[in-house]
Structures are given as structure tokens and as C-alpha cells.
Amino acid sequence: MTGSAAIHASAIAKTYGTGDAAVQALRGVDLQANFGEMVALVGPSGCGKTTLISILAGLLSRDGGELRLAGTDPDALDNNARTLWRREHVGFIFQQFNLVPQISVLENVAIPLLLRGDHRGTSLERAAQLLERVGLKGREASQPHKLSGGQQQRVAIARSLVHGPSILVCDEPTSALDGATGQRVMELVREQGCRPDRLVVLVTHDERIFHFADRIVHMDDGRVTRVVDAKSEVAALRAAQAMENPR
Ligand SMILES: Nc1ncnc2c1ncn2[C@@H]1O[C@H](COP(=O)(O)OP(=O)(O)OP(=O)(O)O)[C@@H](O)[C@H]1O
Ligand SMILES: [Mg+2]
């Protein structure tokens, strides 16, 4: 399925609140993305990035426009069907990591598998493998609040990948990670998330991870303003940095 349309979004609109308090967060967003690729959304704070990926993840309803995610319009499903669709097909890494405080790190990672009724033993085994991949072997039994911010973020990343989602949406997945850890975790996200029947949409301010993406989508004030090939964007950034810091 590589190259086939995974996301078809056109004229997506979203307003929060009503009357004087209304905030037009998305003003007609068009976005196409294919299976196998990673798309990075960038833009100033408040421009609508989290709103857009929440709609793409089927977590938030749009007010207008057309959306197909692997052929499905999540807003056309009833609540129950949408929840089941999300559990099966979507993975998320939220800006706040949203870990469940009362249960262990290992169980947190296994949640997507346990929710869909997979065998507990094999679910925990798969969760342990991913925890090892994000460098958290030995912390399986810890409670989330005993971990640092960066460690919690890596738990959230492991949890988002555990069920092999068709669509992975990540909101600033490396915000709490040092450079080397960020690179390692992004290699895992790329390997697990960008298979021929999967794709990743990621929001980031972190220029050090742009090179993992295939395309960079620039947003401003509720709209997509530019879509750039990631290689060209990275080359332009390096050229600009070289001009600023000549040896
Ligand atoms: N639940 C909400 N109720 C009302 N307004 C909201 C809500 N969520 C977001 N907004 C507003 O919608 C606009 C877009 O917000 P959004 O969170 O999508 O921005 P963002 O690009 O993700 O910003 P950041 O980079 O700071 O995370 C902002 O003006 C924000 O204040
Ligand atoms: Mg945001």
C-alpha cells in the first residue's frame, strides 16, 4: 500500500467556543499524506497544530471540510464505533504524556493491547520489548510519577507504538529528551511507524529531528502555508547555520 493515500483532508475547519469567545483554530486546512511516510507539522504556538492532529486522530470533531483516514471518516462513525476504530488504527503521543498514574510503566505501555483484548502475558512481553527499545529496561515496575519527564515521554512513545497503529500522531515527541535520546527514539518511531501500511504525523519545533520526516508542512494562523520536501528544508537550515557560525 506504499504511496496510497492514508490521509485525505480538505478545507478542514474548527472553531472552539461561540460568540465573542469563539476561536477559529483551523481555517480550511488541506493535507494529503501517504502510507509509509512521516509528515512533520511546524508553525508558531497557537497556529492549530494540536487541533489538526487531534482531528486526524479522531479525537476531536471538525466543523467543516472533508476527511478520509485510510478511507474512513471518523466523524461519520457513532461514538462507540469511533472509539473502536481509534483503538485499532491510531496511536498518540500527547503534549502532556497522559500516563495512567495508578498502574506500572509496563502496564501503561500495554494498555492499547489489553484494551483490544489481547492475551495479558504476550501484551506485557511486547510492552517490555518496547520499553527496552526506548532505554527503560529495569523501570517496568515503576509508577509513572517516579520517572523523569524524559522517561515519561519515552513510556508514552512506547505505548503509542505497541499495537502497530496505521496512523501515529505525535505532539512534540522529543520535547523532554536530550539530543542523543531524541535521535534514538525517532529511529524507533520511523522504523515502527512508517511501514508500508502505516504513517506518522508529528508536530515538532525540534529542528534536530526534521531529517526523519519526508515532508515538512508549515502552518500559520489555522492554515497550511507551505509544504516542503524535508531534505530541502534540512539543507536550507544547515546552510543558514553555516552562514551564522562560520568556522
Ligand atoms: N479547548 C480549547 N478551547 C478553546 N480554545 C482552544 C482550545 N484548544 C485550543 N484552543 C485555541 O485554538 C488555537 C489553536 O490551538 P492549538 O492547541 O491547536 O495550537 P498549537 O499550534 O498546537 O500550539 P502550541 O505550539 O502552543 O502547542 C489557539 O488559539 C488556542 O488558544
Ligand atoms: Mg500544541
mmCIF file of C-alpha atoms and ligand atoms in Angstrom:
data_model
loop_
_atom_site.group_PDB
_atom_site.id
_atom_site.type_symbol
_atom_site.label_atom_id
_atom_site.label_comp_id
_atom_site.label_asym_id
_atom_site.label_seq_id
_atom_site.Cartn_x
_atom_site.Cartn_y
_atom_site.Cartn_z
ATOM 1 C CA MET A 1 0.000 0.000 0.000
ATOM 2 C CA THR A 2 3.043 2.316 -0.037
ATOM 3 C CA GLY A 3 2.210 5.529 -1.810
ATOM 4 C CA SER A 4 -1.549 5.138 -1.435
ATOM 5 C CA ALA A 5 -3.483 7.932 0.256
ATOM 6 C CA ALA A 6 -3.613 7.434 4.009
ATOM 7 C CA ILE A 7 -4.852 10.929 4.788
ATOM 8 C CA HIS A 8 -7.063 12.959 2.549
ATOM 9 C CA ALA A 9 -8.096 16.188 4.254
ATOM 10 C CA SER A 10 -9.561 19.205 2.541
ATOM 11 C CA ALA A 11 -10.865 22.516 3.865
ATOM 12 C CA ILE A 12 -10.812 21.273 7.473
ATOM 13 C CA ALA A 13 -12.290 23.924 9.765
ATOM 14 C CA LYS A 14 -12.571 24.058 13.538
ATOM 15 C CA THR A 15 -13.815 26.785 15.870
ATOM 16 C CA TYR A 16 -13.694 26.496 19.657
ATOM 17 C CA GLY A 17 -16.429 28.255 21.649
ATOM 18 C CA THR A 18 -19.125 30.575 20.350
ATOM 19 C CA GLY A 19 -19.950 34.264 20.044
ATOM 20 C CA ASP A 20 -17.356 36.688 21.395
ATOM 21 C CA ALA A 21 -15.349 33.790 22.855
ATOM 22 C CA ALA A 22 -15.061 31.934 19.521
ATOM 23 C CA VAL A 23 -11.544 30.996 18.406
ATOM 24 C CA GLN A 24 -11.142 29.899 14.804
ATOM 25 C CA ALA A 25 -8.362 27.353 15.242
ATOM 26 C CA LEU A 26 -8.425 25.877 11.711
ATOM 27 C CA ARG A 27 -9.491 27.975 8.725
ATOM 28 C CA GLY A 28 -9.512 25.466 5.876
ATOM 29 C CA VAL A 29 -6.632 23.026 6.041
ATOM 30 C CA ASP A 30 -5.741 20.818 3.084
ATOM 31 C CA LEU A 31 -3.392 17.907 3.682
ATOM 32 C CA GLN A 32 -2.637 14.712 1.813
ATOM 33 C CA ALA A 33 -0.332 12.036 3.156
ATOM 34 C CA ASN A 34 0.629 8.568 2.012
ATOM 35 C CA PHE A 35 1.292 5.333 3.807
ATOM 36 C CA GLY A 36 4.964 4.763 4.512
ATOM 37 C CA GLU A 37 5.751 8.418 5.131
ATOM 38 C CA MET A 38 6.388 10.769 8.025
ATOM 39 C CA VAL A 39 4.955 14.264 7.839
ATOM 40 C CA ALA A 40 6.127 16.951 10.269
ATOM 41 C CA LEU A 41 3.831 19.873 11.132
ATOM 42 C CA VAL A 42 5.588 23.048 12.180
ATOM 43 C CA GLY A 43 4.423 26.562 12.997
ATOM 44 C CA PRO A 44 4.097 29.142 15.760
ATOM 45 C CA SER A 45 2.395 28.424 19.066
ATOM 46 C CA GLY A 46 -1.381 28.621 18.724
ATOM 47 C CA CYS A 47 -1.444 28.125 14.932
ATOM 48 C CA GLY A 48 -3.589 24.975 15.196
ATOM 49 C CA LYS A 49 -1.157 22.036 15.121
ATOM 50 C CA THR A 50 -2.564 20.138 18.104
ATOM 51 C CA THR A 51 -6.104 20.837 16.901
ATOM 52 C CA LEU A 52 -5.291 19.401 13.481
ATOM 53 C CA ILE A 53 -3.659 16.218 14.745
ATOM 54 C CA SER A 54 -6.485 15.697 17.239
ATOM 55 C CA ILE A 55 -8.915 15.761 14.320
ATOM 56 C CA LEU A 56 -6.664 13.431 12.307
ATOM 57 C CA ALA A 57 -6.599 11.037 15.269
ATOM 58 C CA GLY A 58 -10.402 11.006 15.522
ATOM 59 C CA LEU A 59 -10.224 12.587 18.996
ATOM 60 C CA LEU A 60 -11.897 15.846 18.044
ATOM 61 C CA SER A 61 -14.709 16.516 15.550
ATOM 62 C CA ARG A 62 -14.251 19.078 12.799
ATOM 63 C CA ASP A 63 -16.839 21.726 11.937
ATOM 64 C CA GLY A 64 -16.290 21.622 8.201
ATOM 65 C CA GLY A 65 -14.322 20.066 5.375
ATOM 66 C CA GLU A 66 -13.699 16.546 4.190
ATOM 67 C CA LEU A 67 -11.604 13.884 5.859
ATOM 68 C CA ARG A 68 -10.716 10.306 4.967
ATOM 69 C CA LEU A 69 -8.228 8.350 7.036
ATOM 70 C CA ALA A 70 -7.392 5.148 5.184
ATOM 71 C CA GLY A 71 -10.825 5.527 3.610
ATOM 72 C CA THR A 72 -12.679 6.137 6.901
ATOM 73 C CA ASP A 73 -14.302 9.379 8.039
ATOM 74 C CA PRO A 74 -14.140 9.152 11.838
ATOM 75 C CA ASP A 75 -16.895 11.767 12.237
ATOM 76 C CA ALA A 76 -19.267 9.541 10.269
ATOM 77 C CA LEU A 77 -18.952 6.807 12.921
ATOM 78 C CA ASP A 78 -21.036 6.773 16.103
ATOM 79 C CA ASN A 79 -19.147 7.207 19.399
ATOM 80 C CA ASN A 80 -18.768 3.516 20.013
ATOM 81 C CA ALA A 81 -17.572 2.677 16.519
ATOM 82 C CA ARG A 82 -15.195 5.662 16.574
ATOM 83 C CA THR A 83 -13.637 4.504 19.850
ATOM 84 C CA LEU A 84 -13.118 1.002 18.443
ATOM 85 C CA TRP A 85 -11.692 2.403 15.193
ATOM 86 C CA ARG A 86 -9.269 4.588 17.154
ATOM 87 C CA ARG A 87 -8.133 1.740 19.390
ATOM 88 C CA GLU A 88 -7.324 -0.398 16.395
ATOM 89 C CA HIS A 89 -5.828 2.117 13.976
ATOM 90 C CA VAL A 90 -4.491 5.145 15.853
ATOM 91 C CA GLY A 91 -1.542 5.743 18.174
ATOM 92 C CA PHE A 92 -0.968 9.035 20.009
ATOM 93 C CA ILE A 93 1.785 10.772 21.857
ATOM 94 C CA PHE A 94 0.232 13.785 23.580
ATOM 95 C CA GLN A 95 1.950 17.040 24.545
ATOM 96 C CA GLN A 96 1.141 16.088 28.147
ATOM 97 C CA PHE A 97 2.062 12.439 28.246
ATOM 98 C CA ASN A 98 -1.295 11.253 29.696
ATOM 99 C CA LEU A 99 0.099 8.218 31.508
ATOM 100 C CA VAL A 100 -2.208 6.433 33.937
ATOM 101 C CA PRO A 101 -0.776 7.185 37.407
ATOM 102 C CA GLN A 102 -2.114 4.201 39.350
ATOM 103 C CA ILE A 103 -0.526 1.445 37.257
ATOM 104 C CA SER A 104 3.030 0.445 36.421
ATOM 105 C CA VAL A 105 5.044 1.709 33.487
ATOM 106 C CA LEU A 106 4.825 -1.764 31.906
ATOM 107 C CA GLU A 107 1.024 -1.833 32.160
ATOM 108 C CA ASN A 108 0.821 1.706 30.778
ATOM 109 C CA VAL A 109 2.660 0.614 27.651
ATOM 110 C CA ALA A 110 0.467 -2.494 27.280
ATOM 111 C CA ILE A 111 -2.848 -0.553 27.539
ATOM 112 C CA PRO A 112 -3.616 -0.467 23.779
ATOM 113 C CA LEU A 113 -3.171 -4.257 23.572
ATOM 114 C CA LEU A 114 -5.115 -5.011 26.760
ATOM 115 C CA LEU A 115 -7.971 -2.747 25.646
ATOM 116 C CA ARG A 116 -8.417 -4.691 22.453
ATOM 117 C CA GLY A 117 -8.459 -7.947 24.411
ATOM 118 C CA ASP A 118 -5.033 -9.382 23.605
ATOM 119 C CA HIS A 119 -3.608 -12.042 25.918
ATOM 120 C CA ARG A 120 -2.175 -10.355 29.049
ATOM 121 C CA GLY A 121 1.122 -12.260 29.085
ATOM 122 C CA THR A 122 2.004 -11.600 25.450
ATOM 123 C CA SER A 123 0.864 -7.963 25.780
ATOM 124 C CA LEU A 124 3.201 -7.384 28.717
ATOM 125 C CA GLU A 125 6.022 -9.120 26.860
ATOM 126 C CA ARG A 126 5.575 -6.864 23.828
ATOM 127 C CA ALA A 127 5.390 -3.826 26.151
ATOM 128 C CA ALA A 128 8.659 -4.891 27.815
ATOM 129 C CA GLN A 129 10.373 -5.168 24.409
ATOM 130 C CA LEU A 130 9.372 -1.624 23.506
ATOM 131 C CA LEU A 131 10.439 -0.293 26.903
ATOM 132 C CA GLU A 132 13.837 -1.798 26.269
ATOM 133 C CA ARG A 133 13.963 -0.139 22.849
ATOM 134 C CA VAL A 134 13.351 3.283 24.413
ATOM 135 C CA GLY A 135 16.086 2.668 27.009
ATOM 136 C CA LEU A 136 13.850 1.938 30.018
ATOM 137 C CA LYS A 137 14.702 -1.679 30.764
ATOM 138 C CA GLY A 138 14.628 -2.132 34.535
ATOM 139 C CA ARG A 139 11.904 0.511 35.080
ATOM 140 C CA GLU A 140 8.931 -1.711 34.135
ATOM 141 C CA ALA A 141 7.520 -1.893 37.675
ATOM 142 C CA SER A 142 7.909 1.839 38.455
ATOM 143 C CA GLN A 143 4.906 4.090 38.714
ATOM 144 C CA PRO A 144 4.924 6.871 36.119
ATOM 145 C CA HIS A 145 5.353 9.712 38.654
ATOM 146 C CA LYS A 146 8.643 8.206 39.815
ATOM 147 C CA LEU A 147 10.158 8.788 36.371
ATOM 148 C CA SER A 148 11.693 11.970 34.974
ATOM 149 C CA GLY A 149 9.843 13.969 32.296
ATOM 150 C CA GLY A 150 12.010 12.499 29.544
ATOM 151 C CA GLN A 151 11.489 8.972 30.839
ATOM 152 C CA GLN A 152 7.721 9.518 30.977
ATOM 153 C CA GLN A 153 7.818 10.777 27.417
ATOM 154 C CA ARG A 154 9.583 7.578 26.341
ATOM 155 C CA VAL A 155 6.897 5.494 28.074
ATOM 156 C CA ALA A 156 4.283 7.432 26.095
ATOM 157 C CA ILE A 157 6.215 6.741 22.882
ATOM 158 C CA ALA A 158 6.430 3.010 23.628
ATOM 159 C CA ARG A 159 2.690 2.941 24.389
ATOM 160 C CA SER A 160 1.837 4.720 21.131
ATOM 161 C CA LEU A 161 3.687 2.096 19.067
ATOM 162 C CA VAL A 162 2.785 -1.101 20.903
ATOM 163 C CA HIS A 163 -0.262 -2.048 18.799
ATOM 164 C CA GLY A 164 1.278 -1.172 15.425
ATOM 165 C CA PRO A 165 -1.156 1.685 14.598
ATOM 166 C CA SER A 166 -1.903 2.588 10.964
ATOM 167 C CA ILE A 167 -1.769 6.274 11.905
ATOM 168 C CA LEU A 168 0.556 7.544 14.605
ATOM 169 C CA VAL A 169 0.147 11.171 15.680
ATOM 170 C CA CYS A 170 2.813 12.663 17.919
ATOM 171 C CA ASP A 171 2.718 16.073 19.571
ATOM 172 C CA GLU A 172 6.294 17.228 20.259
ATOM 173 C CA PRO A 173 7.566 13.683 20.893
ATOM 174 C CA THR A 174 11.119 14.784 21.733
ATOM 175 C CA SER A 175 10.323 17.919 23.783
ATOM 176 C CA ALA A 176 11.690 16.426 27.040
ATOM 177 C CA LEU A 177 14.573 14.426 25.519
ATOM 178 C CA ASP A 178 18.251 15.247 25.109
ATOM 179 C CA GLY A 179 19.633 15.238 21.555
ATOM 180 C CA ALA A 180 21.034 11.688 21.548
ATOM 181 C CA THR A 181 17.955 10.122 23.177
ATOM 182 C CA GLY A 182 15.700 12.049 20.792
ATOM 183 C CA GLN A 183 17.570 10.637 17.799
ATOM 184 C CA ARG A 184 17.354 7.075 19.125
ATOM 185 C CA VAL A 185 13.666 7.312 19.884
ATOM 186 C CA MET A 186 12.926 8.860 16.488
ATOM 187 C CA GLU A 187 14.742 5.975 14.798
ATOM 188 C CA LEU A 188 12.313 3.652 16.584
ATOM 189 C CA VAL A 189 9.294 5.786 15.617
ATOM 190 C CA ARG A 190 10.467 5.805 11.996
ATOM 191 C CA GLU A 191 11.102 2.038 11.959
ATOM 192 C CA GLN A 192 7.806 1.090 13.609
ATOM 193 C CA GLY A 193 5.582 3.899 12.360
ATOM 194 C CA CYS A 194 6.498 4.292 8.681
ATOM 195 C CA ARG A 195 5.874 0.810 7.309
ATOM 196 C CA PRO A 196 4.071 0.305 4.005
ATOM 197 C CA ASP A 197 0.670 0.241 5.741
ATOM 198 C CA ARG A 198 1.415 2.893 8.373
ATOM 199 C CA LEU A 199 2.255 6.589 8.609
ATOM 200 C CA VAL A 200 3.325 9.164 11.171
ATOM 201 C CA VAL A 201 2.151 12.754 11.556
ATOM 202 C CA LEU A 202 4.288 14.610 14.010
ATOM 203 C CA VAL A 203 4.231 18.109 15.462
ATOM 204 C CA THR A 204 7.650 19.447 16.347
ATOM 205 C CA HIS A 205 9.731 22.549 16.976
ATOM 206 C CA ASP A 206 12.848 20.378 17.151
ATOM 207 C CA GLU A 207 14.922 21.019 14.013
ATOM 208 C CA ARG A 208 17.260 18.186 15.032
ATOM 209 C CA ILE A 209 14.587 15.649 14.071
ATOM 210 C CA PHE A 210 13.421 17.202 10.788
ATOM 211 C CA HIS A 211 15.634 14.787 8.855
ATOM 212 C CA PHE A 212 13.464 11.843 9.976
ATOM 213 C CA ALA A 213 10.495 13.338 8.112
ATOM 214 C CA ASP A 214 9.720 13.084 4.413
ATOM 215 C CA ARG A 215 7.822 16.358 4.215
ATOM 216 C CA ILE A 216 7.567 19.460 6.382
ATOM 217 C CA VAL A 217 4.140 21.098 6.490
ATOM 218 C CA HIS A 218 4.265 24.727 7.631
ATOM 219 C CA MET A 219 1.178 26.099 9.343
ATOM 220 C CA ASP A 220 0.246 29.616 10.378
ATOM 221 C CA ASP A 221 -2.950 31.030 11.798
ATOM 222 C CA GLY A 222 -5.085 27.959 11.160
ATOM 223 C CA ARG A 223 -3.843 27.268 7.650
ATOM 224 C CA VAL A 224 -1.190 25.268 5.816
ATOM 225 C CA THR A 225 1.087 27.858 4.252
ATOM 226 C CA ARG A 226 3.786 25.702 2.653
ATOM 227 C CA VAL A 227 4.701 22.047 2.156
ATOM 228 C CA VAL A 228 8.416 21.421 1.675
ATOM 229 C CA ASP A 229 10.465 18.320 0.964
ATOM 230 C CA ALA A 230 12.239 17.590 4.267
ATOM 231 C CA LYS A 231 15.650 17.121 2.605
ATOM 232 C CA SER A 232 15.499 20.626 1.106
ATOM 233 C CA GLU A 233 14.376 22.088 4.444
ATOM 234 C CA VAL A 234 17.255 20.406 6.301
ATOM 235 C CA ALA A 235 19.766 21.546 3.650
ATOM 236 C CA ALA A 236 18.464 25.127 3.881
ATOM 237 C CA LEU A 237 18.687 25.066 7.691
ATOM 238 C CA ARG A 238 22.272 23.764 7.573
ATOM 239 C CA ALA A 239 23.248 26.429 5.049
ATOM 240 C CA ALA A 240 21.715 29.140 7.254
ATOM 241 C CA GLN A 241 23.524 27.786 10.322
ATOM 242 C CA ALA A 242 26.833 27.669 8.416
ATOM 243 C CA MET A 243 26.395 31.351 7.470
ATOM 244 C CA GLU A 244 25.646 32.293 11.079
ATOM 245 C CA ASN A 245 28.548 30.295 12.532
ATOM 246 C CA PRO A 246 31.393 30.391 10.003
ATOM 247 C CA ARG A 247 34.487 28.468 11.175
HETATM 248 N N1 LIG B 1 -10.142 23.524 24.129
HETATM 249 C C1 LIG B 1 -9.979 24.757 23.619
HETATM 250 N N2 LIG B 1 -10.879 25.721 23.843
HETATM 251 C C2 LIG B 1 -10.737 26.961 23.318
HETATM 252 N N3 LIG B 1 -9.718 27.325 22.523
HETATM 253 C C3 LIG B 1 -8.785 26.409 22.259
HETATM 254 C C4 LIG B 1 -8.866 25.069 22.793
HETATM 255 N N4 LIG B 1 -7.782 24.377 22.339
HETATM 256 C C5 LIG B 1 -7.068 25.237 21.577
HETATM 257 N N5 LIG B 1 -7.670 26.443 21.518
HETATM 258 C C6 LIG B 1 -7.204 27.619 20.742
HETATM 259 O O1 LIG B 1 -7.098 27.237 19.380
HETATM 260 C C7 LIG B 1 -5.925 27.779 18.788
HETATM 261 C C8 LIG B 1 -5.053 26.632 18.265
HETATM 262 O O2 LIG B 1 -4.586 25.864 19.385
HETATM 263 P P1 LIG B 1 -3.649 24.601 19.226
HETATM 264 O O3 LIG B 1 -3.552 23.981 20.569
HETATM 265 O O4 LIG B 1 -4.145 23.755 18.118
HETATM 266 O O5 LIG B 1 -2.273 25.288 18.808
HETATM 267 P P2 LIG B 1 -0.810 24.674 18.621
HETATM 268 O O6 LIG B 1 -0.344 25.071 17.263
HETATM 269 O O7 LIG B 1 -0.828 23.233 18.963
HETATM 270 O O8 LIG B 1 0.045 25.489 19.707
HETATM 271 P P3 LIG B 1 1.333 25.015 20.612
HETATM 272 O O9 LIG B 1 2.525 25.036 19.684
HETATM 273 O O10 LIG B 1 1.423 26.105 21.643
HETATM 274 O O11 LIG B 1 1.035 23.687 21.192
HETATM 275 C C9 LIG B 1 -5.247 28.610 19.861
HETATM 276 O O12 LIG B 1 -5.635 29.948 19.673
HETATM 277 C C10 LIG B 1 -5.816 28.068 21.158
HETATM 278 O O13 LIG B 1 -5.869 29.057 22.151
HETATM 279 MG MG MG B 2 0.035 22.131 20.527
#
